[in-house]
Each structure stands twice: as C-alpha cells, then as structure tokens.
PDB file of C-alpha atoms in Angstrom:
ATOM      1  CA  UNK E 940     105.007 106.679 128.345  1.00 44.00           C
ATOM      2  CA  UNK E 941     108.058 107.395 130.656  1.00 47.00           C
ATOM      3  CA  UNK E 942     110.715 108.387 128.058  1.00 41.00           C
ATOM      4  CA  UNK E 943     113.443 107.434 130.669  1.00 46.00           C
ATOM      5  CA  UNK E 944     112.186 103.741 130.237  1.00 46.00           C
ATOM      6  CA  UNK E 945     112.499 104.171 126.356  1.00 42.00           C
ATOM      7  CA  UNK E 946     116.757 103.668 126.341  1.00 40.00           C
ATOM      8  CA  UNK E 947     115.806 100.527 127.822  1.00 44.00           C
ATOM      9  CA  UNK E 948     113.249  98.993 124.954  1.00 42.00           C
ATOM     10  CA  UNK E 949     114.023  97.039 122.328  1.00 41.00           C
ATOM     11  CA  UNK E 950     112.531  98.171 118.982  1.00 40.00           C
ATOM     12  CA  UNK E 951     112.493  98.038 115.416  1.00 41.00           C
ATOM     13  CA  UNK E 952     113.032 101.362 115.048  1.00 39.00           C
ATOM     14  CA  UNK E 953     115.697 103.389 113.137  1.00 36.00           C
ATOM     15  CA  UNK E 954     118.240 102.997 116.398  1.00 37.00           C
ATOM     16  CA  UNK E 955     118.223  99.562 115.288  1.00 40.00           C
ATOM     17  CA  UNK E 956     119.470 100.042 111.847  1.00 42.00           C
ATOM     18  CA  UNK E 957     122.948  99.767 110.439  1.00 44.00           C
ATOM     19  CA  UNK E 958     124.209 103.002 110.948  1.00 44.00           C
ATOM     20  CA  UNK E 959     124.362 103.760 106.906  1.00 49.00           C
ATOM     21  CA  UNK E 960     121.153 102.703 106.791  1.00 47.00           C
ATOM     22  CA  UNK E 961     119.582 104.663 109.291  1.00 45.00           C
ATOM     23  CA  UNK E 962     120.911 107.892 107.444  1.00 46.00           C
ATOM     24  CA  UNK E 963     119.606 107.002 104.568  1.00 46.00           C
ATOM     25  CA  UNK E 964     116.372 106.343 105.835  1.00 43.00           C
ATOM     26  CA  UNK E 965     116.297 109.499 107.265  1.00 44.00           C
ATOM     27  CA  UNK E 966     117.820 111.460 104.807  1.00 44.00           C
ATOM     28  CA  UNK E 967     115.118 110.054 102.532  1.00 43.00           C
ATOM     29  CA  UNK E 968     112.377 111.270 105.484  1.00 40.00           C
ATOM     30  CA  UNK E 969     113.211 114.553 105.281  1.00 39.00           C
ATOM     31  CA  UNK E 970     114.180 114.913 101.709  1.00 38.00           C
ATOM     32  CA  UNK E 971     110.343 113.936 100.912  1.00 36.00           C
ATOM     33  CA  UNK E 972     108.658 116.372 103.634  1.00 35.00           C
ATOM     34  CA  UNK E 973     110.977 119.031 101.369  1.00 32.00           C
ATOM     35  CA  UNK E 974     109.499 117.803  98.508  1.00 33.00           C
ATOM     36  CA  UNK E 975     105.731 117.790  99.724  1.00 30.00           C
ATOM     37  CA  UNK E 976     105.359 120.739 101.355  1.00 30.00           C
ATOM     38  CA  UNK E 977     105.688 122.265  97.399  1.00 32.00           C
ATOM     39  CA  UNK E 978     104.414 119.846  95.359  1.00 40.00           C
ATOM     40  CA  UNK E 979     102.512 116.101  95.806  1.00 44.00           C
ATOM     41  CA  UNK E 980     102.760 112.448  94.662  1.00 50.00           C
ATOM     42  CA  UNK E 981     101.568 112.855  91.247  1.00 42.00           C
ATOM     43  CA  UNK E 982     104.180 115.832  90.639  1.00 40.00           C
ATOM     44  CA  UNK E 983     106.801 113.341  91.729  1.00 38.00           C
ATOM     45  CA  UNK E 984     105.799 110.006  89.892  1.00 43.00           C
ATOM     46  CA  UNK E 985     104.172 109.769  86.361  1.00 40.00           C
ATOM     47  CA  UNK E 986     102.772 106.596  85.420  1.00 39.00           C
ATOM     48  CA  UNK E 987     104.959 105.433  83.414  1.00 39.00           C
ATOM     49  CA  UNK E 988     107.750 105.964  85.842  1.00 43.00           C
ATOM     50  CA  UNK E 989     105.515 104.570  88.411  1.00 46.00           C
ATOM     51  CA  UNK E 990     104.726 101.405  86.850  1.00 46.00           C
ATOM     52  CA  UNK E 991     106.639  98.236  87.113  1.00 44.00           C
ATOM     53  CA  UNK E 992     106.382  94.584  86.025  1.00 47.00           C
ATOM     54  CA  UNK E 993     103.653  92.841  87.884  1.00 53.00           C
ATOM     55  CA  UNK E 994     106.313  90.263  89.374  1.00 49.00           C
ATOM     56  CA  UNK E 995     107.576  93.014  91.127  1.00 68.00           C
ATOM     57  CA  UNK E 996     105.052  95.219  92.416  1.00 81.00           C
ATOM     58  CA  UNK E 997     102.612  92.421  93.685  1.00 84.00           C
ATOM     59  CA  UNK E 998     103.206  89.957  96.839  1.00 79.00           C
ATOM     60  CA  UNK E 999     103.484  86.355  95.992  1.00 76.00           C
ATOM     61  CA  UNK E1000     101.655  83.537  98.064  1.00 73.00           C
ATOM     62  CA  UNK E1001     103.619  83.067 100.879  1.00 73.00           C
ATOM     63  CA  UNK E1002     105.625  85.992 101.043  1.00 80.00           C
ATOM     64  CA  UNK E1003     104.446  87.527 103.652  1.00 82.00           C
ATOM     65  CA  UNK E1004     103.345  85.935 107.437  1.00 83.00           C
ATOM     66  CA  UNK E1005      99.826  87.493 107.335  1.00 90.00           C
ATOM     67  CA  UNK E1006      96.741  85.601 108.306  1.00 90.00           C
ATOM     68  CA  UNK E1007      95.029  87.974 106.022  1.00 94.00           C
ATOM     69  CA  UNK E1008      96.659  90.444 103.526  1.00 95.00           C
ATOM     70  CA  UNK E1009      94.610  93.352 103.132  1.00 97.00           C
ATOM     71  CA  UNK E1010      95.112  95.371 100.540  1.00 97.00           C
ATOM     72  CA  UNK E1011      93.536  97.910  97.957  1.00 98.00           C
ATOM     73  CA  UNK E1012      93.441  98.576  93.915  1.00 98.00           C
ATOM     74  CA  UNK E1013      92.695 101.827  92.885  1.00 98.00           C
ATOM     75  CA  UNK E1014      91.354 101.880  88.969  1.00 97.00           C
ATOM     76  CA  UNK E1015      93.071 105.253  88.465  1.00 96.00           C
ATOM     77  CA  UNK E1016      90.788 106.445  84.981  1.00 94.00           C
ATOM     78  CA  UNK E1017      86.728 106.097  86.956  1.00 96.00           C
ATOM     79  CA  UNK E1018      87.733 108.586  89.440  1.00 97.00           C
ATOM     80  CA  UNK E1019      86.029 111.765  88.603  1.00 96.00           C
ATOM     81  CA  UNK E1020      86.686 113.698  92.259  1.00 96.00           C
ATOM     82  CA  UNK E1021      83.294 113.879  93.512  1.00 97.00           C
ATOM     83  CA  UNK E1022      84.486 113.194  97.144  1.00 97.00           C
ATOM     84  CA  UNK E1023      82.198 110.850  98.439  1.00 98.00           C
ATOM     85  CA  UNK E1024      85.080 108.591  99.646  1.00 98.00           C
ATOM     86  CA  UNK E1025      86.794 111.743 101.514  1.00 98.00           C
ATOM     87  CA  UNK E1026      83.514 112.481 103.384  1.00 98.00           C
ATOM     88  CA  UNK E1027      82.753 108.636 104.151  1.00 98.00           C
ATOM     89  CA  UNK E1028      86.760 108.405 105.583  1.00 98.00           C
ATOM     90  CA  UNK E1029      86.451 111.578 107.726  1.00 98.00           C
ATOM     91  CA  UNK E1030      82.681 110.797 109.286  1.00 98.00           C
ATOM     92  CA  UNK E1031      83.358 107.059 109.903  1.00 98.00           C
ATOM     93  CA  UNK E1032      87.089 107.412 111.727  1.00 98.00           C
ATOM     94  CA  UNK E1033      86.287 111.119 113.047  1.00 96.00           C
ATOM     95  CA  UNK E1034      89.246 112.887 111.019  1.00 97.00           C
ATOM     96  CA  UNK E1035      89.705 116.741 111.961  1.00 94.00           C
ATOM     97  CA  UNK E1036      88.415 118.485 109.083  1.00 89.00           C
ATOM     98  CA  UNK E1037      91.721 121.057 108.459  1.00 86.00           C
ATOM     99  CA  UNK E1038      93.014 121.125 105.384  1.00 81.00           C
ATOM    100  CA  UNK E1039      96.134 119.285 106.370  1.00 86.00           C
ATOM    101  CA  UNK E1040      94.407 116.210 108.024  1.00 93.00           C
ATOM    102  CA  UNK E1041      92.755 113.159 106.020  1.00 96.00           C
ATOM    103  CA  UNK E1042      93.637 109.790 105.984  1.00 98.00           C
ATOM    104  CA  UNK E1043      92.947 109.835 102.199  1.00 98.00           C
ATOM    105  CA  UNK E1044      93.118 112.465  99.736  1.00 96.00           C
ATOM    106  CA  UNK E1045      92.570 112.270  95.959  1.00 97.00           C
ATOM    107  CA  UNK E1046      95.585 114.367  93.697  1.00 94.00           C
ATOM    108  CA  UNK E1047      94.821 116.277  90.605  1.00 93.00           C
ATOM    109  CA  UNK E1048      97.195 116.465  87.785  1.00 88.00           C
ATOM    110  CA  UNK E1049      96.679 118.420  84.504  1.00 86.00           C
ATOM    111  CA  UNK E1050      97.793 116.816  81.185  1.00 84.00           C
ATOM    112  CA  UNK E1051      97.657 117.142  77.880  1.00 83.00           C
ATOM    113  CA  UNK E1052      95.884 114.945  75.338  1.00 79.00           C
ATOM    114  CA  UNK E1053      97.275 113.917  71.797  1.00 81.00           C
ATOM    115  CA  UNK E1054      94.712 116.043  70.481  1.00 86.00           C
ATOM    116  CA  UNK E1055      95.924 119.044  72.330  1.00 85.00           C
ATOM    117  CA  UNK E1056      93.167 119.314  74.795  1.00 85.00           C
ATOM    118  CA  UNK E1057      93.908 119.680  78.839  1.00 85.00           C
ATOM    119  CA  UNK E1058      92.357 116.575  80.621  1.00 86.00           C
ATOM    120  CA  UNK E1059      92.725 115.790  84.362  1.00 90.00           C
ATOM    121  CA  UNK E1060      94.020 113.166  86.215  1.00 91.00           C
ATOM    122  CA  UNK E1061      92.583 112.703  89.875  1.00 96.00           C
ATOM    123  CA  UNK E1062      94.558 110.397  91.653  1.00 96.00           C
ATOM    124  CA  UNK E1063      93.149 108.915  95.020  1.00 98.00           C
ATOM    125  CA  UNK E1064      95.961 108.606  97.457  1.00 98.00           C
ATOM    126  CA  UNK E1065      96.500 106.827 101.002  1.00 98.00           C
ATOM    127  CA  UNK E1066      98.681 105.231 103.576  1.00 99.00           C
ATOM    128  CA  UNK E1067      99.978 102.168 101.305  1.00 98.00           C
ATOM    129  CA  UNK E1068     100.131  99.658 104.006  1.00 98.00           C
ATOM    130  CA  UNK E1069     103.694  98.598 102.717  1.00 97.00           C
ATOM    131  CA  UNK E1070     105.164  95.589 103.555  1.00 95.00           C
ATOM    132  CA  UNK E1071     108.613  97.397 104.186  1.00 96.00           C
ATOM    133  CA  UNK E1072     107.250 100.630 105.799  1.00 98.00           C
ATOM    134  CA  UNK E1073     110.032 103.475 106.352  1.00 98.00           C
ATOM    135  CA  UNK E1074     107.282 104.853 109.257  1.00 98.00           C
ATOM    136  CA  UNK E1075     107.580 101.262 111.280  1.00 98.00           C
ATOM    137  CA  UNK E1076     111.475 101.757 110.721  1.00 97.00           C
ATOM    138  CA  UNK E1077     112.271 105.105 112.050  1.00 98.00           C
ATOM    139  CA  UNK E1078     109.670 105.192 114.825  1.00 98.00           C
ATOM    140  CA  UNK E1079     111.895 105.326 118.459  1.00 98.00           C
ATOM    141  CA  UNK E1080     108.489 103.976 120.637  1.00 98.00           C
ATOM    142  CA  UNK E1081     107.422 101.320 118.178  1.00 97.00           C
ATOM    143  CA  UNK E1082     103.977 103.482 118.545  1.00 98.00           C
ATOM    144  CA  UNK E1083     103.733 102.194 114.095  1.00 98.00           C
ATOM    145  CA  UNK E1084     103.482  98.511 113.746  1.00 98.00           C
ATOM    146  CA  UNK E1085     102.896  96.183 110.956  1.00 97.00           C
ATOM    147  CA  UNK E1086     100.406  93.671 112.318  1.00 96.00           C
ATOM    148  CA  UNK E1087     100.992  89.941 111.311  1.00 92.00           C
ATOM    149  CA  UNK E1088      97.083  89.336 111.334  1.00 95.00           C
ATOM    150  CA  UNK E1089      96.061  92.126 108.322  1.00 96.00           C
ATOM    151  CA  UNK E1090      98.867  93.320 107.187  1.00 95.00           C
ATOM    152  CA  UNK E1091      98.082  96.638 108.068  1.00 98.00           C
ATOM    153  CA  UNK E1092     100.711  99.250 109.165  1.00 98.00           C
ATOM    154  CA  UNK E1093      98.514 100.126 112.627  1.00 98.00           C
ATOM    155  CA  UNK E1094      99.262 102.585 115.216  1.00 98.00           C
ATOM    156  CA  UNK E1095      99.478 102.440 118.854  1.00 98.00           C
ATOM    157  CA  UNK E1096      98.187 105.871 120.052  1.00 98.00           C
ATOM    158  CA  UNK E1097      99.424 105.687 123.784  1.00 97.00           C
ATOM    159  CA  UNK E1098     103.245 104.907 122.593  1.00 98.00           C
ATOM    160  CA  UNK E1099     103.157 108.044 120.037  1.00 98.00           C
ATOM    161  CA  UNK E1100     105.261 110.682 121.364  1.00 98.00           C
ATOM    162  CA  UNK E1101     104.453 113.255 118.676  1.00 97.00           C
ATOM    163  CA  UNK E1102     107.945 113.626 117.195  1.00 98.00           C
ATOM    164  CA  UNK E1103     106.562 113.194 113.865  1.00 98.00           C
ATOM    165  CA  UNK E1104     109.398 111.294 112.372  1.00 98.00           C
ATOM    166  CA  UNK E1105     107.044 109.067 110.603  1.00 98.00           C
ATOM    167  CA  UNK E1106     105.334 111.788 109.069  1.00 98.00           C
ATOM    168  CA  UNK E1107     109.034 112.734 107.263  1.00 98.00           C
ATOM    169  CA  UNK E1108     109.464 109.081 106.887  1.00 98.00           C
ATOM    170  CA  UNK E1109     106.274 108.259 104.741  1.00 98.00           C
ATOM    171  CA  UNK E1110     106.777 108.470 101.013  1.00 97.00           C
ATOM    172  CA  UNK E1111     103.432 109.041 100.443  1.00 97.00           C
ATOM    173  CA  UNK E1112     102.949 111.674 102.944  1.00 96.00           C
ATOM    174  CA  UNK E1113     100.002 109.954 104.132  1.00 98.00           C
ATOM    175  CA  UNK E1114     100.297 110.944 107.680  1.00 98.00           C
ATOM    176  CA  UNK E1115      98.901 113.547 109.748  1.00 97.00           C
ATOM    177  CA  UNK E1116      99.023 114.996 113.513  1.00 97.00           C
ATOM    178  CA  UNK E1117      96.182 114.594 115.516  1.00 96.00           C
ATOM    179  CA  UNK E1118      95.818 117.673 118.031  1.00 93.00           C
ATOM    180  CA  UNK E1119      92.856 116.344 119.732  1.00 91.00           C
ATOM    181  CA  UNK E1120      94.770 112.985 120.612  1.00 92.00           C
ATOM    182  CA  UNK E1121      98.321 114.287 120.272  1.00 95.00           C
ATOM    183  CA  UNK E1122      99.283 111.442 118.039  1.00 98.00           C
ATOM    184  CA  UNK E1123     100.079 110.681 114.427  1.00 98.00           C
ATOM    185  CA  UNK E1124      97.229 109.133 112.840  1.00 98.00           C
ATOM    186  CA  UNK E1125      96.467 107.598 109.033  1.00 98.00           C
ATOM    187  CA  UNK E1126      94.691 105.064 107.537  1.00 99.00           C
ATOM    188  CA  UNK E1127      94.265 101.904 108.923  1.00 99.00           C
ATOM    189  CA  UNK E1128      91.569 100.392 106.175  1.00 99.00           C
ATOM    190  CA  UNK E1129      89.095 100.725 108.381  1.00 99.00           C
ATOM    191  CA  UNK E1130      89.924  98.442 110.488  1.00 98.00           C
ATOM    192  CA  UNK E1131      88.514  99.914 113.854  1.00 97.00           C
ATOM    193  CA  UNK E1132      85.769 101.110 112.597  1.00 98.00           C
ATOM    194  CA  UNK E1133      84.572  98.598 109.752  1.00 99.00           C
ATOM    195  CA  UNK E1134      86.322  95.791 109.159  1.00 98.00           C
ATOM    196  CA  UNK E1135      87.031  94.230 112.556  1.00 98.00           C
ATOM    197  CA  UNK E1136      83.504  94.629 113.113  1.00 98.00           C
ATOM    198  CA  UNK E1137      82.358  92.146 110.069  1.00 97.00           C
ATOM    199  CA  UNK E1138      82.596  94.881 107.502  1.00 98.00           C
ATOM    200  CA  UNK E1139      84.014  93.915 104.099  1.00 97.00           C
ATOM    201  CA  UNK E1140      84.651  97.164 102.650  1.00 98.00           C
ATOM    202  CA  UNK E1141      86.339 100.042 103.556  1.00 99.00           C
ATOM    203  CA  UNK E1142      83.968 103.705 103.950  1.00 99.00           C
ATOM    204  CA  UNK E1143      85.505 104.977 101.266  1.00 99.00           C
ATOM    205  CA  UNK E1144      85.324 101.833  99.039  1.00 99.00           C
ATOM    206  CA  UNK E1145      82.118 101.315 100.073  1.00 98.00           C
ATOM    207  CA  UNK E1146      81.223 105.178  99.277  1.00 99.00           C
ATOM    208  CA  UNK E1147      82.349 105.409  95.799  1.00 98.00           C
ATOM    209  CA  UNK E1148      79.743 105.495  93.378  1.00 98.00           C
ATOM    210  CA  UNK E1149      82.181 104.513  90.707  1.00 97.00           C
ATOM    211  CA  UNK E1150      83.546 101.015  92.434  1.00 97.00           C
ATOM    212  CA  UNK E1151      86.807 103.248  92.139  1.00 98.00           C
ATOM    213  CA  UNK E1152      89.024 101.544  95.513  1.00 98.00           C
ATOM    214  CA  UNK E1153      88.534  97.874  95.524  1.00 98.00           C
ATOM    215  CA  UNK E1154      89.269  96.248  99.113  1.00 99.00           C
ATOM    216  CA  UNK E1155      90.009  93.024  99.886  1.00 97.00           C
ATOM    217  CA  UNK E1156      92.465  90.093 101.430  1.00 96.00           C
ATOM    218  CA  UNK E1157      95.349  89.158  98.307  1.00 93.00           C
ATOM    219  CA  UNK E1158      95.427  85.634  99.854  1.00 92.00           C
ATOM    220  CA  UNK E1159      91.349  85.098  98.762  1.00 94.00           C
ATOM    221  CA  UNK E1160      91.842  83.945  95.191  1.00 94.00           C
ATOM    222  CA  UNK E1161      87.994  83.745  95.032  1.00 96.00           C
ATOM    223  CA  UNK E1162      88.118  87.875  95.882  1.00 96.00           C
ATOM    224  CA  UNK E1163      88.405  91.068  93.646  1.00 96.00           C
ATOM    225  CA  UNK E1164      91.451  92.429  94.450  1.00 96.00           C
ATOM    226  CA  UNK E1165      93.059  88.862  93.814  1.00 94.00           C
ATOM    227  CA  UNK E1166      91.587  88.861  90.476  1.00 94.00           C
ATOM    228  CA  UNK E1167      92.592  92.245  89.236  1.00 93.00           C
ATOM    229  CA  UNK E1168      95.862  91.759  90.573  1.00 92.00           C
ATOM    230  CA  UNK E1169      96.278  88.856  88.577  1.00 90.00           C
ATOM    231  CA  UNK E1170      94.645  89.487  85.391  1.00 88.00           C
ATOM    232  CA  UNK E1171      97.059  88.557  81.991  1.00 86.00           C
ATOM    233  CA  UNK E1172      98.158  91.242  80.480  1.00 82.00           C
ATOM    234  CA  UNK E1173      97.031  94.488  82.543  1.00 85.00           C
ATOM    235  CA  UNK E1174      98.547  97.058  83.885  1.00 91.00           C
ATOM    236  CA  UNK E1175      99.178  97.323  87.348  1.00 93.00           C
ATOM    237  CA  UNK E1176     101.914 100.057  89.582  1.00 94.00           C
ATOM    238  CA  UNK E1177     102.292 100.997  92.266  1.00 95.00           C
ATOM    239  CA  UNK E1178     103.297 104.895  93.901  1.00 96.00           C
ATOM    240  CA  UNK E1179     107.062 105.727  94.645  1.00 95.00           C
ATOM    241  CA  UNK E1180     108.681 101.937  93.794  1.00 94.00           C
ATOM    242  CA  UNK E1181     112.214 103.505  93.886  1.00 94.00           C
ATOM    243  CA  UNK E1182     111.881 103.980  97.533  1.00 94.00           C
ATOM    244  CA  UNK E1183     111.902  99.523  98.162  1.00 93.00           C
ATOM    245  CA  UNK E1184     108.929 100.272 100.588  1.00 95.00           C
ATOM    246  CA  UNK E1185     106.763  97.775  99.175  1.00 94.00           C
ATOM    247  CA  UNK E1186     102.970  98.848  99.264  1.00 96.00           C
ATOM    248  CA  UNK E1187      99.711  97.334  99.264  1.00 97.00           C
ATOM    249  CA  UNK E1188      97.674  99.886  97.174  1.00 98.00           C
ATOM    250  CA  UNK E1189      97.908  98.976  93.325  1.00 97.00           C
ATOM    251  CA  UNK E1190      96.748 101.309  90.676  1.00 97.00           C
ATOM    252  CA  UNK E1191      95.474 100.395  87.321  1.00 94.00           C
ATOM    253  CA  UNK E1192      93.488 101.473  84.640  1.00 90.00           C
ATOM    254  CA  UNK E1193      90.531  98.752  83.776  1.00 78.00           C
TER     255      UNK E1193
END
C-alpha cells in the first residue's frame, strides 16, 4: 500500500476518535504490552474479578448486525493442558512455531485449595472476537476489520503495515507478527481454513479430547453455545470486562 495515499482514506481507526479518546485508547495499548511482557491474563484477572452478570457479558438478539455471530465458550475446569488444541491451531492455519507466535495459547495459574494443597488452573486463551475491538480502533490502514457476516474481528494482510499498534491495543495480547508475511496475524475461528469451507468446528474445538472450546453461531438457539450461554443460574465471564471491549469468548465452569 502507498502510504502517501493513506492521509487521504477514511477509516475507523484511532485518527478518527475524539481526541480524549484516542489517548486513552492508546494509553491503555501500551499500558497492557507493559503489563504482558511480565506477567499474562490470568495474573491480571481472577475469576471472580472477571466475572460479571450474564446481562452484561452476553449479546442480546439483535444487538449486533451479524448474519451469523460466531462465538466460543470455554468450560474453564476440563482443561487439563494436554495441547492438542495448540497443535491442531498451528498445523491447520500454518502458525510459526516460536515461542511468541500462536493464535491460541492456554495460561497456567497456581492456587491454593481450602485444604491447603497447590492445584492448577490452565486457562485457554485467544483473540476474543469483541464486538468493540480496541485493535479495529487504533489500526491507521483499516488492515483489522470486524466483518458484519461472522462477527469475526478478520484481518486484511495486504493493508497491514507492520506497525504493530494492534498488538499494544489487544487486551488479551492475542496478537502476533508474522515474519514470513510481514503482517499481524491471530485468530480468526477458523474461518479460512474450516469454517468457510462447511466446517462447523474450529481445529482446536474440534481437537480437544475434553469438548473443552465449544464453537458456534449465538443467534442458533437450537446450538451449544446458545444453550450454555443461556442456562439459569450458571456462571458465565468473560476476560478483561473493565476494558468495555466486549468479547465473544465466554468462560464457565459446567
């Protein structure tokens, strides 16, 4: 992309914000790289902090524009780390195996039981999909979408100009630099590589021997994630909620 041409675009990116806003939103990017580089999601948010009344952490019908909402649970206390799901993510969308590239990741945390004994809590962890991403916001090439058709935040590869702003941007730090194709990349559900091709799970969903990450569209009230979502009297949060970014990937425990 000519970056000459770019003055002349109109975008949706943090130019266009009220000029408080736009610091904030920045000063909230970089404040959470700080933050990650020493420590992760889990050491930021317990779940009790996490947690908020189901009226507010999940969509209601009609809320959105989407044709389809896709969107994930994650029951939090079946994960046992075995890592199937990493390996299915990074052989089905050809992630870079470094250390510092996946498109999903799964967080340990040590705590301590009321008997006194150290258990572990393994957190899976991935680009949230919100419905108010900070990534679509700050991005100067509108390179990070939010498609009206899934719901998925998506990326345009060719626009990306590698200035990583949505990697400071992303709460979740769920966002990684490509070398290979010079571009930010993260998960996208799947949706090149499964689901747009008549797929209805993700690789990783579909890869976990312990029906861990349930996928599916919150408009289907015939489909799992509908179901759990709306269950009486469970449980459900969501990651960072402070932040007003409004994601897609719900965590419970049953």
């Amino acid at each position: 992309m000519d970056i000459k041409k770019l003055s002349k675009k109109k975008n949706e990116g943090v130019t266009s914000l009220p000029s408080e806003e736009r610091r904030k939103f920045l000063k909230m990017g970089f404040a959470v790289t700080g933050v990650f580089l020493g420590g992760s999601v889990l050491s930021l948010t317990s779940v009790q902090e996490a947690q908020g009344q189901r009226a507010d952490v999940v969509p209601t019908e009609g809320q959105y524009p989407f044709e389809k909402h896709y969107a994930m649970v994650i029951r939090q206390d079946r994960c046992v780390d075995c890592e199937r799901c990493l390996v299915a993510c990074r052989e089905t969308n050809h992630v870079p195996n470094h250390h510092d590239t996946w498109r999903t990741t799964i967080q340990e945390k040590l705590t301590i039981s009321k008997e006194g004994f150290k258990e572990a809590i393994f957190r899976p962890v991935l680009c949230n999909q919100c419905n108010r991403p900070p990534c679509v916001r700050v991005c100067p090439t509108r390179a990070t979408y939010k498609d009206k058709k899934t719901g998925i935040v998506m990326m345009d590869y060719k626009k990306c100009i590698g200035c990583k702003t949505c990697m400071s941007a992303c709460p979740y730090n769920a966002r990684y630099f490509n070398h290979d194709r010079y571009a930010v990349d993260k998960c996208n559900f799947c949706y090149d590589t499964r689901i747009s091709k008549g797929e209805t799970e993700t690789a990783c969903s579909a890869a976990c021997p312990a029906q861990v990450r349930i996928f599916g569209d919150l408009l289907d009230k015939s489909g799992k994630v509908y179901g759990y979502l709306h269950t009486p009297d469970k449980t459900i949060w969501v990651l960072r909620p402070e932040t007003g970014a409004l994601p897609n990937v719900f965590y419970t425990n049953f």
